[in-house]
PDB file of C-alpha atoms in Angstrom:
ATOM      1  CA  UNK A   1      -3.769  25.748   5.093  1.00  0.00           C
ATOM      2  CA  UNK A   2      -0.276  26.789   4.155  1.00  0.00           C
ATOM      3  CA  UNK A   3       3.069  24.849   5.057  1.00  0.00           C
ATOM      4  CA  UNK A   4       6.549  26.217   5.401  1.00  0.00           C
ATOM      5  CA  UNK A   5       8.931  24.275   2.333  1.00  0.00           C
ATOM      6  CA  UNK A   6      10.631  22.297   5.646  1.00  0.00           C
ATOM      7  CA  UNK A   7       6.668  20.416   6.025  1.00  0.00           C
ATOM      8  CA  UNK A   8       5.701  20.098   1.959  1.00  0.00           C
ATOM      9  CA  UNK A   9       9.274  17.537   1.621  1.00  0.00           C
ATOM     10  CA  UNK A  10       8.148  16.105   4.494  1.00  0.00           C
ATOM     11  CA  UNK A  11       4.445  15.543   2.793  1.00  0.00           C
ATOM     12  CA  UNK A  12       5.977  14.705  -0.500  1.00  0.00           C
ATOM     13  CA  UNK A  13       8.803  12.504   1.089  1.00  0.00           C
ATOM     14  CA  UNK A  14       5.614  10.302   2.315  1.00  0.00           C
ATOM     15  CA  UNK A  15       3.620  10.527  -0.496  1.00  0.00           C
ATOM     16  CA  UNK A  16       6.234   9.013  -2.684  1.00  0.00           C
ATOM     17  CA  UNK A  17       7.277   6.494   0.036  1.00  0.00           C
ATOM     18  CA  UNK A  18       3.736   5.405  -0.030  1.00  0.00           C
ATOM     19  CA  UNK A  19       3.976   4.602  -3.765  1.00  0.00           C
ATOM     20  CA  UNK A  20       7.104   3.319  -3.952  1.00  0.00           C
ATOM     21  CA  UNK A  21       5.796   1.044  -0.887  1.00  0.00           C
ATOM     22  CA  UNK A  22       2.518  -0.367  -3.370  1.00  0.00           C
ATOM     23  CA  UNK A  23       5.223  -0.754  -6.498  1.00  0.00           C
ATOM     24  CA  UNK A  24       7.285  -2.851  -3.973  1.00  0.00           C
ATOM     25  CA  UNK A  25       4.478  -4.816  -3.028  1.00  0.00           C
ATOM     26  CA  UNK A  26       2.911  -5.300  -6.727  1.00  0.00           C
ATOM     27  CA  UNK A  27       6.457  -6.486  -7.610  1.00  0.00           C
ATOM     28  CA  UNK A  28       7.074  -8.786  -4.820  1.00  0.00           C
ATOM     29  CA  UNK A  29       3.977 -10.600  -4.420  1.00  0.00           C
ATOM     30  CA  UNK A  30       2.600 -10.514  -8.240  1.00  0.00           C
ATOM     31  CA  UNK A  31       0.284 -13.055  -7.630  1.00  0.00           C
ATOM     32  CA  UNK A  32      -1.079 -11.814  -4.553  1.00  0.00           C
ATOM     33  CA  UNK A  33      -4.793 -10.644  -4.239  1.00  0.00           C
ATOM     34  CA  UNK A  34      -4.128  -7.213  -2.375  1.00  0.00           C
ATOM     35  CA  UNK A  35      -5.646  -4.290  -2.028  1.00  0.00           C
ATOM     36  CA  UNK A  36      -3.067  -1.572  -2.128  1.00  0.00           C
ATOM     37  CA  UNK A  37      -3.506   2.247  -1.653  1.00  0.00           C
ATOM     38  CA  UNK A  38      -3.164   3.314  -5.634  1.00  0.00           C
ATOM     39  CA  UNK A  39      -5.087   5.931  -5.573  1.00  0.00           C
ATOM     40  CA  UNK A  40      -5.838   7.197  -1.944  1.00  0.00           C
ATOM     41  CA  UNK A  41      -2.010   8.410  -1.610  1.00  0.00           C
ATOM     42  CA  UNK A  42      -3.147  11.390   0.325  1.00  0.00           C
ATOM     43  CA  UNK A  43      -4.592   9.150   2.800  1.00  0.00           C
ATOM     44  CA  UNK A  44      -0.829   9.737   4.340  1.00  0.00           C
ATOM     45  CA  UNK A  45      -0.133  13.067   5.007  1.00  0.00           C
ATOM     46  CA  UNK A  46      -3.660  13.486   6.489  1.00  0.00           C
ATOM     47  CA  UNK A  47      -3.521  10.469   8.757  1.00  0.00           C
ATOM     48  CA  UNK A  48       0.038  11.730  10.248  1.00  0.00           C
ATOM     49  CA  UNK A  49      -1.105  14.968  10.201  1.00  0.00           C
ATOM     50  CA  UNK A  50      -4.438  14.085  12.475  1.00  0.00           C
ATOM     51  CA  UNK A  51      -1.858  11.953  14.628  1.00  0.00           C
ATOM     52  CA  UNK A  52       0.680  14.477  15.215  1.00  0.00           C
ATOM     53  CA  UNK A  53      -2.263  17.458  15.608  1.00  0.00           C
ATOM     54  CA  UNK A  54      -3.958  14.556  18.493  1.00  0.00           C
ATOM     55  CA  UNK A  55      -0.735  13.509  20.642  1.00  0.00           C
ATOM     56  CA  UNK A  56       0.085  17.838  20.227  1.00  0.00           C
ATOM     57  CA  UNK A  57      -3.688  17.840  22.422  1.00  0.00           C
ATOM     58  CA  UNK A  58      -2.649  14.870  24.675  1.00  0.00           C
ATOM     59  CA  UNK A  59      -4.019  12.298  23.268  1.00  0.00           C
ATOM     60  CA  UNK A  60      -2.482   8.765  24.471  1.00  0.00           C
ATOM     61  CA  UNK A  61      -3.639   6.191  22.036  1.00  0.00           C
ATOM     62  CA  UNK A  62      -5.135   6.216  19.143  1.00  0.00           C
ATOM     63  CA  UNK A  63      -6.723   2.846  17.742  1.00  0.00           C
ATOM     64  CA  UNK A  64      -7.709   2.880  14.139  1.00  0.00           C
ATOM     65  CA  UNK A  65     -10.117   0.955  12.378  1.00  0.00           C
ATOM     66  CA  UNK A  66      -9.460   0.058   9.043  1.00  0.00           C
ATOM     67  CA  UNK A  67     -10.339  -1.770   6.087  1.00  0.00           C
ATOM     68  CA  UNK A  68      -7.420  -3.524   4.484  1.00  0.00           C
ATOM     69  CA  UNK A  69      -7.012  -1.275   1.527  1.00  0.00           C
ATOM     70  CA  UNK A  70      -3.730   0.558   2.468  1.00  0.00           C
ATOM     71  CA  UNK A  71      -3.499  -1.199   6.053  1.00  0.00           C
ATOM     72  CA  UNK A  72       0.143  -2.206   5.117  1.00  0.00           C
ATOM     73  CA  UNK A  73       0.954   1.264   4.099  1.00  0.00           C
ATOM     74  CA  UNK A  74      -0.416   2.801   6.908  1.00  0.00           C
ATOM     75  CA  UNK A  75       1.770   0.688   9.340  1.00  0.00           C
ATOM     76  CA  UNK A  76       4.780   1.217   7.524  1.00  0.00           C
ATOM     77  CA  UNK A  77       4.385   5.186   6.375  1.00  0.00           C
ATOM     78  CA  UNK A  78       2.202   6.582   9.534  1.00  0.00           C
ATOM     79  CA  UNK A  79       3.081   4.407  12.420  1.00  0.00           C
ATOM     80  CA  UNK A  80       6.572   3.805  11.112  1.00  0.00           C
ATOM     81  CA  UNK A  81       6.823   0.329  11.274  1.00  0.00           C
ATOM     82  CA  UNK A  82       9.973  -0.727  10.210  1.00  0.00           C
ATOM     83  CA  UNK A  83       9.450  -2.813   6.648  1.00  0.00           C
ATOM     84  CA  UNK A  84      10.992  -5.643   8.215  1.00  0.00           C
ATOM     85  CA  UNK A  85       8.523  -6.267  11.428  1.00  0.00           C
ATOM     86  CA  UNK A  86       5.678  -5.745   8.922  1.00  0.00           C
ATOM     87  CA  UNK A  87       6.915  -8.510   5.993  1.00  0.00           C
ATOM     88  CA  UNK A  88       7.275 -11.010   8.682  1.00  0.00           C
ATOM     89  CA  UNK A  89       3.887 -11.133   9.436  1.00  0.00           C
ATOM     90  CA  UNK A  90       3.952 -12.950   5.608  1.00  0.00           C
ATOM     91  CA  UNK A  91       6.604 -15.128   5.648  1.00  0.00           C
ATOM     92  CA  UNK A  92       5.895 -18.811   4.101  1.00  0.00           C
ATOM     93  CA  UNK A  93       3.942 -17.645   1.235  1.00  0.00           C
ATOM     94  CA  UNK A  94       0.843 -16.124   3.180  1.00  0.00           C
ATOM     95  CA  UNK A  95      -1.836 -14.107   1.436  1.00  0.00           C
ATOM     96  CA  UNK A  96      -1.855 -10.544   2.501  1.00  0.00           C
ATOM     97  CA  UNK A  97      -5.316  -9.905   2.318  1.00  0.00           C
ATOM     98  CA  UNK A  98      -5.839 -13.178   4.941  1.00  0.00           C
ATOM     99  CA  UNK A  99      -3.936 -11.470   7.594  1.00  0.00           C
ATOM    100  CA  UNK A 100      -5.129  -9.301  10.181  1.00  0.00           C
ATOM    101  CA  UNK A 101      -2.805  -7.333  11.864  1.00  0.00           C
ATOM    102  CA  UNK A 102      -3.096  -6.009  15.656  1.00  0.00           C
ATOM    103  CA  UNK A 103      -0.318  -3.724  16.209  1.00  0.00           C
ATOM    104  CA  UNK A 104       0.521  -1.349  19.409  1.00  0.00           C
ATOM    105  CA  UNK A 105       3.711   0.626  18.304  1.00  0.00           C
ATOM    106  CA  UNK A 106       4.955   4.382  19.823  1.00  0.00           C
ATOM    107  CA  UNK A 107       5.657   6.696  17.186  1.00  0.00           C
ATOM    108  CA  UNK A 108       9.004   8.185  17.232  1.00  0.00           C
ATOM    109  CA  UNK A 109       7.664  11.882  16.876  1.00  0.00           C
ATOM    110  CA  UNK A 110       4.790  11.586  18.898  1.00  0.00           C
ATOM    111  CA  UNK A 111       4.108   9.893  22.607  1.00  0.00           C
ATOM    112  CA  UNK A 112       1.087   8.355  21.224  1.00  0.00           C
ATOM    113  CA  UNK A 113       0.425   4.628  21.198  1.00  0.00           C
ATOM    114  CA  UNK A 114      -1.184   3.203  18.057  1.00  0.00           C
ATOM    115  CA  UNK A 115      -3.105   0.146  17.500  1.00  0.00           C
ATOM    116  CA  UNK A 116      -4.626  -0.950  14.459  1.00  0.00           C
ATOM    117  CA  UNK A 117      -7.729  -3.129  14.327  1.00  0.00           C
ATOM    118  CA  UNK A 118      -9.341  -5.010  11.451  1.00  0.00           C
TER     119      UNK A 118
END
């Protein structure tokens, strides 16, 4: 598939948001058991690209059904959580791998509803 220059930034704008997004988690919970997306980066531009190709067809939610390795950056770099609304969910010192997040957010782009299940 080719992309116009306009859609590779976008890709590459996520990509590195993605791993600048893992080094900001490494740094800020060191001693955190986590299990980040190093290594499955292009887990992003496919994802968005599936959502933005589904709510293009009409689709009104889509619920996804993950394991927690890259849940975090999935929420914050596909569904656009803001960073925020996703670190509270860890405020006091909780583990990140202990939490499980159900989320229903609309994407700004799309008129999709997403939910993400554990």
């Amino acid at each position: 598939m080719q992309y116009n220059q306009p859609r590779r930034e976008v890709i590459l704008d996520r990509l590195m948001w993605s791993t600048q997004f893992e080094n900001f988690l490494a740094t800020k919970w060191t001693a955190a058991k986590r299990f980040g997306l190093e290594g499955c980066e292009t887990l992003i531009p496919g994802m968005k690209a599936m959502f933005d190709r589904s709510a293009d067809l009409g689709v009104e939610t889509i619920v996804i059904g993950m394991s927690h390795r890259g849940r975090l950056n999935v929420l914050g770099n596909v569904v656009r959580n803001p960073p925020r609304q996703i670190f509270s969910e860890f405020s006091g010192g909780t583990k990140l791998v202990d939490e499980i997040i159900l989320h229903q957010n609309e994407i700004p782009e799309t008129s999709a509803a997403f939910r993400l299940n554990a």
